[in-house]
Structure formats: C-alpha cells, structure tokens
Amino acid sequence: MQTLDPARLREGNSSSRPPYFDGTNYAHWKVRMKFYIRAQNRFLWDAIESGYTPPDKPLKEYTAEEIKIELSNDQAMNHLFCALSENEFNRVSACQTAKEVWEKLGVHYEGTMQVKNTKLRILEEHYETFRVGSDEDIATAITRFTKLLNEIKNLGKNYDQETSVYKFLRGLPKEWDAKKYAIQSAQNLEITHLMHCVES
C-alpha cells in the first residue's frame, strides 16, 4: 500500500484547501494564495486589498452591508491562517484584519516598499541586459527569462508579451540571426510560443 508524503498532505493542491506556506518560496505562494482567495469569493480578496475598519457601534446595529463586509474580512483571515505553518501563524496571529496579515507577511518576506523598489530596479537591469550564452541550452534560457519576468511581475511591473519576446530575441547569440528574423515576422509573439518557434 502506497504511503502518503506528509509534505503533500500539507500542501493544498485542491480547491478546498489553501496553498500551504511554511516560510519558503513566498513569491510562489503569494500568487497561488491570491487566486485561491479570489476563487472563493471576490469580496474576500477585496477585504485584503482595501482593508477593513469595524463600525464604531454595537454589532446589533450593523447594517446588512456592514455585516457582509466584516464577514468577508473574517473569512479572508481564516483562509490565510489555515494556509500558514505554526511559525508563520505566530508571526501574524495578533493581526486584526486580513489586509494586515497579508501586508505583514509581504514586508517580512519582500521588504518595505523601498526594498521592493530596489529589488525591482535590479531585476529591470537584468531584463534590459538579458543575454543568452553561446553555450546555453535554449530551453534553459527561456526558463531563466520567464523566471525573471515572473519575479518582476511579483513586484508589480508587467512587460507585455510582444515586448518580452523581442527582448529575448535581441539577447540571442549572432548565430541565431536567421531564426530571429523568422520569429519576428510571426504574428503570434508570445513567450508560451517562443520554444516552438525556436525549435521549428
């Protein structure tokens, strides 16, 4: 009989369990958790993005809309707490809103806005100077480039597909010039189709 890996039990790869976070690979977890919460209820994600301030009155005087907003915050916090290991939960257990939980984890693992901006500038420089090594396997280069794009996106900046493909093509060694011009003339310039174009 096959035994289950405890790590796989912790990791939520289903629609009913949030993705598990134990302090490793925060950028990966952040993207998955965002879409997990949005898929549960868009109001829950709004509670994280917009924040929540409880009305200054007894609960029995809340309007139906105020109850709905508070419930969204509570549900969002519950999803976040259920996704965290004990150590990560202890880091944010005193937080009162889902937005506070999300931002506290973000500051801890990504740094303050100043730190994020510094990281983004460094990654943008890597993007602008991207080159494929003459002895580098093309699949490895595409994976490296895609990872760079994802890291930049996680810090809040997006490059459109066509611009990114042109940037990758400009980074190819000179011996790829003929293939480069053929790809540039194609109508579908997307990263997902780049491997097929290069190998064709």
PDB file of C-alpha atoms in Angstrom:
ATOM      1  CA  MET A   1       0.000   0.000   0.000  1.00  0.00           C
ATOM      2  CA  GLN A   2       1.340   3.418  -1.013  1.00  0.00           C
ATOM      3  CA  THR A   3       2.096   5.806   1.859  1.00  0.00           C
ATOM      4  CA  LEU A   4       1.300   9.481   1.573  1.00  0.00           C
ATOM      5  CA  ASP A   5       4.055  12.033   1.764  1.00  0.00           C
ATOM      6  CA  PRO A   6       3.331  14.321   4.768  1.00  0.00           C
ATOM      7  CA  ALA A   7       4.566  17.302   2.741  1.00  0.00           C
ATOM      8  CA  ARG A   8       1.920  16.587   0.095  1.00  0.00           C
ATOM      9  CA  LEU A   9      -0.747  16.409   2.777  1.00  0.00           C
ATOM     10  CA  ARG A  10       0.259  19.861   3.998  1.00  0.00           C
ATOM     11  CA  GLU A  11       0.372  21.316   0.512  1.00  0.00           C
ATOM     12  CA  GLY A  12      -3.065  22.351  -0.643  1.00  0.00           C
ATOM     13  CA  ASN A  13      -3.310  21.341  -4.296  1.00  0.00           C
ATOM     14  CA  SER A  14      -7.097  21.287  -4.290  1.00  0.00           C
ATOM     15  CA  SER A  15      -9.841  23.869  -4.495  1.00  0.00           C
ATOM     16  CA  SER A  16     -10.915  23.066  -0.927  1.00  0.00           C
ATOM     17  CA  ARG A  17      -7.545  23.647   0.776  1.00  0.00           C
ATOM     18  CA  PRO A  18      -5.455  26.817   0.579  1.00  0.00           C
ATOM     19  CA  PRO A  19      -1.843  26.550  -0.610  1.00  0.00           C
ATOM     20  CA  TYR A  20       0.402  25.835   2.360  1.00  0.00           C
ATOM     21  CA  PHE A  21       3.119  28.287   3.394  1.00  0.00           C
ATOM     22  CA  ASP A  22       5.933  27.369   5.765  1.00  0.00           C
ATOM     23  CA  GLY A  23       8.228  30.304   5.114  1.00  0.00           C
ATOM     24  CA  THR A  24       9.799  29.037   1.894  1.00  0.00           C
ATOM     25  CA  ASN A  25       9.212  30.345  -1.638  1.00  0.00           C
ATOM     26  CA  TYR A  26       6.969  33.238  -0.628  1.00  0.00           C
ATOM     27  CA  ALA A  27       6.625  34.658  -4.159  1.00  0.00           C
ATOM     28  CA  HIS A  28       5.220  31.347  -5.419  1.00  0.00           C
ATOM     29  CA  TRP A  29       2.801  31.024  -2.500  1.00  0.00           C
ATOM     30  CA  LYS A  30       1.665  34.654  -2.780  1.00  0.00           C
ATOM     31  CA  VAL A  31       0.463  34.235  -6.369  1.00  0.00           C
ATOM     32  CA  ARG A  32      -1.287  30.941  -5.648  1.00  0.00           C
ATOM     33  CA  MET A  33      -2.900  32.267  -2.468  1.00  0.00           C
ATOM     34  CA  LYS A  34      -4.191  35.381  -4.199  1.00  0.00           C
ATOM     35  CA  PHE A  35      -6.040  33.369  -6.820  1.00  0.00           C
ATOM     36  CA  TYR A  36      -7.215  30.799  -4.303  1.00  0.00           C
ATOM     37  CA  ILE A  37      -8.912  33.525  -2.264  1.00  0.00           C
ATOM     38  CA  ARG A  38     -10.332  35.252  -5.338  1.00  0.00           C
ATOM     39  CA  ALA A  39     -11.787  31.946  -6.487  1.00  0.00           C
ATOM     40  CA  GLN A  40     -13.525  31.505  -3.137  1.00  0.00           C
ATOM     41  CA  ASN A  41     -15.175  34.914  -3.258  1.00  0.00           C
ATOM     42  CA  ARG A  42     -14.069  38.181  -4.844  1.00  0.00           C
ATOM     43  CA  PHE A  43     -15.284  40.084  -1.770  1.00  0.00           C
ATOM     44  CA  LEU A  44     -12.688  38.214   0.298  1.00  0.00           C
ATOM     45  CA  TRP A  45      -9.877  39.491  -1.902  1.00  0.00           C
ATOM     46  CA  ASP A  46     -11.334  42.990  -1.700  1.00  0.00           C
ATOM     47  CA  ALA A  47     -11.099  42.731   2.096  1.00  0.00           C
ATOM     48  CA  ILE A  48      -7.365  42.074   1.706  1.00  0.00           C
ATOM     49  CA  GLU A  49      -6.774  44.800  -0.875  1.00  0.00           C
ATOM     50  CA  SER A  50      -8.984  47.518   0.606  1.00  0.00           C
ATOM     51  CA  GLY A  51      -8.745  46.670   4.286  1.00  0.00           C
ATOM     52  CA  TYR A  52     -11.450  46.715   6.918  1.00  0.00           C
ATOM     53  CA  THR A  53     -12.348  49.114   9.713  1.00  0.00           C
ATOM     54  CA  PRO A  54     -15.092  47.894  12.081  1.00  0.00           C
ATOM     55  CA  PRO A  55     -18.019  50.302  12.502  1.00  0.00           C
ATOM     56  CA  ASP A  56     -17.909  52.178  15.803  1.00  0.00           C
ATOM     57  CA  LYS A  57     -21.189  50.780  17.126  1.00  0.00           C
ATOM     58  CA  PRO A  58     -22.581  47.564  18.648  1.00  0.00           C
ATOM     59  CA  LEU A  59     -22.867  44.547  16.360  1.00  0.00           C
ATOM     60  CA  LYS A  60     -26.657  44.520  16.682  1.00  0.00           C
ATOM     61  CA  GLU A  61     -26.736  47.937  14.997  1.00  0.00           C
ATOM     62  CA  TYR A  62     -24.715  46.834  11.947  1.00  0.00           C
ATOM     63  CA  THR A  63     -26.418  47.160   8.593  1.00  0.00           C
ATOM     64  CA  ALA A  64     -26.647  44.125   6.291  1.00  0.00           C
ATOM     65  CA  GLU A  65     -23.827  45.585   4.167  1.00  0.00           C
ATOM     66  CA  GLU A  66     -21.584  46.142   7.203  1.00  0.00           C
ATOM     67  CA  ILE A  67     -22.157  42.552   8.339  1.00  0.00           C
ATOM     68  CA  LYS A  68     -21.254  41.331   4.837  1.00  0.00           C
ATOM     69  CA  ILE A  69     -18.008  43.345   4.812  1.00  0.00           C
ATOM     70  CA  GLU A  70     -16.999  42.138   8.293  1.00  0.00           C
ATOM     71  CA  LEU A  71     -17.753  38.533   7.343  1.00  0.00           C
ATOM     72  CA  SER A  72     -15.589  38.903   4.226  1.00  0.00           C
ATOM     73  CA  ASN A  73     -12.680  40.081   6.372  1.00  0.00           C
ATOM     74  CA  ASP A  74     -13.146  37.220   8.834  1.00  0.00           C
ATOM     75  CA  GLN A  75     -13.354  34.618   6.078  1.00  0.00           C
ATOM     76  CA  ALA A  76     -10.282  36.014   4.339  1.00  0.00           C
ATOM     77  CA  MET A  77      -8.341  35.882   7.616  1.00  0.00           C
ATOM     78  CA  ASN A  78      -9.468  32.305   8.170  1.00  0.00           C
ATOM     79  CA  HIS A  79      -8.218  31.259   4.719  1.00  0.00           C
ATOM     80  CA  LEU A  80      -4.885  32.948   5.380  1.00  0.00           C
ATOM     81  CA  PHE A  81      -4.482  31.406   8.828  1.00  0.00           C
ATOM     82  CA  CYS A  82      -5.368  27.935   7.510  1.00  0.00           C
ATOM     83  CA  ALA A  83      -2.631  28.274   4.902  1.00  0.00           C
ATOM     84  CA  LEU A  84       0.152  29.024   7.383  1.00  0.00           C
ATOM     85  CA  SER A  85       2.514  26.800   9.306  1.00  0.00           C
ATOM     86  CA  GLU A  86       2.661  27.263  13.072  1.00  0.00           C
ATOM     87  CA  ASN A  87       5.693  29.557  12.847  1.00  0.00           C
ATOM     88  CA  GLU A  88       4.099  31.725  10.159  1.00  0.00           C
ATOM     89  CA  PHE A  89       0.804  31.843  12.034  1.00  0.00           C
ATOM     90  CA  ASN A  90       2.604  33.058  15.164  1.00  0.00           C
ATOM     91  CA  ARG A  91       4.116  35.856  13.080  1.00  0.00           C
ATOM     92  CA  VAL A  92       0.688  37.302  12.231  1.00  0.00           C
ATOM     93  CA  SER A  93      -1.667  35.932  14.890  1.00  0.00           C
ATOM     94  CA  ALA A  94      -2.096  39.333  16.558  1.00  0.00           C
ATOM     95  CA  CYS A  95      -3.323  40.967  13.336  1.00  0.00           C
ATOM     96  CA  GLN A  96      -6.928  42.171  13.347  1.00  0.00           C
ATOM     97  CA  THR A  97      -7.620  42.324   9.609  1.00  0.00           C
ATOM     98  CA  ALA A  98      -6.852  40.217   6.554  1.00  0.00           C
ATOM     99  CA  LYS A  99      -5.080  43.193   4.947  1.00  0.00           C
ATOM    100  CA  GLU A 100      -2.795  43.453   7.986  1.00  0.00           C
ATOM    101  CA  VAL A 101      -1.937  39.731   7.767  1.00  0.00           C
ATOM    102  CA  TRP A 102      -1.174  39.975   4.034  1.00  0.00           C
ATOM    103  CA  GLU A 103       0.931  43.108   4.364  1.00  0.00           C
ATOM    104  CA  LYS A 104       2.871  41.855   7.386  1.00  0.00           C
ATOM    105  CA  LEU A 105       3.885  38.713   5.509  1.00  0.00           C
ATOM    106  CA  GLY A 106       4.770  40.834   2.485  1.00  0.00           C
ATOM    107  CA  VAL A 107       7.006  43.188   4.452  1.00  0.00           C
ATOM    108  CA  HIS A 108       8.713  40.269   6.191  1.00  0.00           C
ATOM    109  CA  TYR A 109       9.474  38.329   3.006  1.00  0.00           C
ATOM    110  CA  GLU A 110       9.694  41.069   0.383  1.00  0.00           C
ATOM    111  CA  GLY A 111      10.783  44.022   2.478  1.00  0.00           C
ATOM    112  CA  THR A 112       9.397  47.538   2.701  1.00  0.00           C
ATOM    113  CA  MET A 113       8.348  49.457  -0.416  1.00  0.00           C
ATOM    114  CA  GLN A 114      11.840  50.945  -0.583  1.00  0.00           C
ATOM    115  CA  VAL A 115      13.376  47.460  -0.552  1.00  0.00           C
ATOM    116  CA  LYS A 116      10.886  46.291  -3.202  1.00  0.00           C
ATOM    117  CA  ASN A 117      11.762  49.221  -5.448  1.00  0.00           C
ATOM    118  CA  THR A 118      15.465  48.438  -5.092  1.00  0.00           C
ATOM    119  CA  LYS A 119      14.839  44.777  -5.982  1.00  0.00           C
ATOM    120  CA  LEU A 120      12.712  45.855  -8.946  1.00  0.00           C
ATOM    121  CA  ARG A 121      15.428  48.158 -10.296  1.00  0.00           C
ATOM    122  CA  ILE A 122      17.966  45.331 -10.094  1.00  0.00           C
ATOM    123  CA  LEU A 123      15.627  42.917 -11.879  1.00  0.00           C
ATOM    124  CA  GLU A 124      14.815  45.523 -14.542  1.00  0.00           C
ATOM    125  CA  GLU A 125      18.522  45.927 -15.186  1.00  0.00           C
ATOM    126  CA  HIS A 126      18.827  42.135 -15.597  1.00  0.00           C
ATOM    127  CA  TYR A 127      15.891  42.285 -18.021  1.00  0.00           C
ATOM    128  CA  GLU A 128      17.389  45.093 -20.086  1.00  0.00           C
ATOM    129  CA  THR A 129      20.782  43.377 -20.305  1.00  0.00           C
ATOM    130  CA  PHE A 130      19.461  39.822 -20.770  1.00  0.00           C
ATOM    131  CA  ARG A 131      21.700  37.687 -22.963  1.00  0.00           C
ATOM    132  CA  VAL A 132      21.626  34.022 -23.955  1.00  0.00           C
ATOM    133  CA  GLY A 133      25.031  32.421 -23.572  1.00  0.00           C
ATOM    134  CA  SER A 134      26.543  30.900 -26.719  1.00  0.00           C
ATOM    135  CA  ASP A 135      26.857  27.570 -24.915  1.00  0.00           C
ATOM    136  CA  GLU A 136      23.475  27.833 -23.141  1.00  0.00           C
ATOM    137  CA  ASP A 137      20.650  25.439 -23.968  1.00  0.00           C
ATOM    138  CA  ILE A 138      17.729  27.395 -25.439  1.00  0.00           C
ATOM    139  CA  ALA A 139      15.175  25.724 -23.136  1.00  0.00           C
ATOM    140  CA  THR A 140      17.244  26.736 -20.113  1.00  0.00           C
ATOM    141  CA  ALA A 141      17.492  30.303 -21.414  1.00  0.00           C
ATOM    142  CA  ILE A 142      13.712  30.562 -21.928  1.00  0.00           C
ATOM    143  CA  THR A 143      13.110  29.191 -18.414  1.00  0.00           C
ATOM    144  CA  ARG A 144      15.591  31.696 -16.982  1.00  0.00           C
ATOM    145  CA  PHE A 145      13.948  34.556 -18.880  1.00  0.00           C
ATOM    146  CA  THR A 146      10.427  33.511 -17.850  1.00  0.00           C
ATOM    147  CA  LYS A 147      11.503  33.294 -14.202  1.00  0.00           C
ATOM    148  CA  LEU A 148      12.917  36.816 -14.467  1.00  0.00           C
ATOM    149  CA  LEU A 149       9.616  38.097 -15.909  1.00  0.00           C
ATOM    150  CA  ASN A 150       7.663  36.426 -13.085  1.00  0.00           C
ATOM    151  CA  GLU A 151       9.901  37.951 -10.415  1.00  0.00           C
ATOM    152  CA  ILE A 152       9.382  41.395 -11.946  1.00  0.00           C
ATOM    153  CA  LYS A 153       5.624  40.823 -12.150  1.00  0.00           C
ATOM    154  CA  ASN A 154       5.510  39.784  -8.484  1.00  0.00           C
ATOM    155  CA  LEU A 155       6.970  43.200  -7.633  1.00  0.00           C
ATOM    156  CA  GLY A 156       4.203  44.982  -9.516  1.00  0.00           C
ATOM    157  CA  LYS A 157       5.536  45.589 -13.026  1.00  0.00           C
ATOM    158  CA  ASN A 158       4.395  43.865 -16.220  1.00  0.00           C
ATOM    159  CA  TYR A 159       6.022  43.714 -19.632  1.00  0.00           C
ATOM    160  CA  ASP A 160       3.672  42.835 -22.466  1.00  0.00           C
ATOM    161  CA  GLN A 161       4.265  39.567 -24.324  1.00  0.00           C
ATOM    162  CA  GLU A 162       5.425  41.096 -27.594  1.00  0.00           C
ATOM    163  CA  THR A 163       7.956  43.398 -25.926  1.00  0.00           C
ATOM    164  CA  SER A 164       9.297  40.491 -23.876  1.00  0.00           C
ATOM    165  CA  VAL A 165       9.696  38.235 -26.914  1.00  0.00           C
ATOM    166  CA  TYR A 166      11.608  40.960 -28.777  1.00  0.00           C
ATOM    167  CA  LYS A 167      13.794  41.459 -25.720  1.00  0.00           C
ATOM    168  CA  PHE A 168      14.560  37.719 -25.592  1.00  0.00           C
ATOM    169  CA  LEU A 169      15.319  37.595 -29.316  1.00  0.00           C
ATOM    170  CA  ARG A 170      17.731  40.515 -29.023  1.00  0.00           C
ATOM    171  CA  GLY A 171      19.574  38.536 -26.382  1.00  0.00           C
ATOM    172  CA  LEU A 172      20.202  35.557 -28.666  1.00  0.00           C
ATOM    173  CA  PRO A 173      23.742  34.926 -29.960  1.00  0.00           C
ATOM    174  CA  LYS A 174      24.590  36.130 -33.505  1.00  0.00           C
ATOM    175  CA  GLU A 175      24.391  32.604 -34.935  1.00  0.00           C
ATOM    176  CA  TRP A 176      20.649  32.739 -34.283  1.00  0.00           C
ATOM    177  CA  ASP A 177      20.081  35.787 -36.535  1.00  0.00           C
ATOM    178  CA  ALA A 178      18.259  33.928 -39.330  1.00  0.00           C
ATOM    179  CA  LYS A 179      15.900  32.240 -36.888  1.00  0.00           C
ATOM    180  CA  LYS A 180      15.465  35.529 -35.039  1.00  0.00           C
ATOM    181  CA  TYR A 181      14.191  37.345 -38.132  1.00  0.00           C
ATOM    182  CA  ALA A 182      11.801  34.497 -38.942  1.00  0.00           C
ATOM    183  CA  ILE A 183      10.304  34.620 -35.440  1.00  0.00           C
ATOM    184  CA  GLN A 184       9.965  38.419 -35.554  1.00  0.00           C
ATOM    185  CA  SER A 185       7.847  38.131 -38.689  1.00  0.00           C
ATOM    186  CA  ALA A 186       5.418  35.750 -36.968  1.00  0.00           C
ATOM    187  CA  GLN A 187       2.025  37.086 -35.899  1.00  0.00           C
ATOM    188  CA  ASN A 188       1.873  35.290 -32.534  1.00  0.00           C
ATOM    189  CA  LEU A 189       4.647  36.759 -30.424  1.00  0.00           C
ATOM    190  CA  GLU A 190       4.083  35.218 -27.002  1.00  0.00           C
ATOM    191  CA  ILE A 191       6.505  33.669 -24.547  1.00  0.00           C
ATOM    192  CA  THR A 192       4.451  30.470 -24.498  1.00  0.00           C
ATOM    193  CA  HIS A 193       5.044  30.022 -28.227  1.00  0.00           C
ATOM    194  CA  LEU A 194       8.698  31.001 -28.159  1.00  0.00           C
ATOM    195  CA  MET A 195      10.042  27.493 -27.582  1.00  0.00           C
ATOM    196  CA  HIS A 196       8.063  26.125 -30.522  1.00  0.00           C
ATOM    197  CA  CYS A 197       9.266  28.929 -32.810  1.00  0.00           C
ATOM    198  CA  VAL A 198      12.902  28.490 -31.827  1.00  0.00           C
ATOM    199  CA  GLU A 199      12.821  24.726 -32.290  1.00  0.00           C
ATOM    200  CA  SER A 200      10.893  24.751 -35.588  1.00  0.00           C
TER     201      SER A 200
END
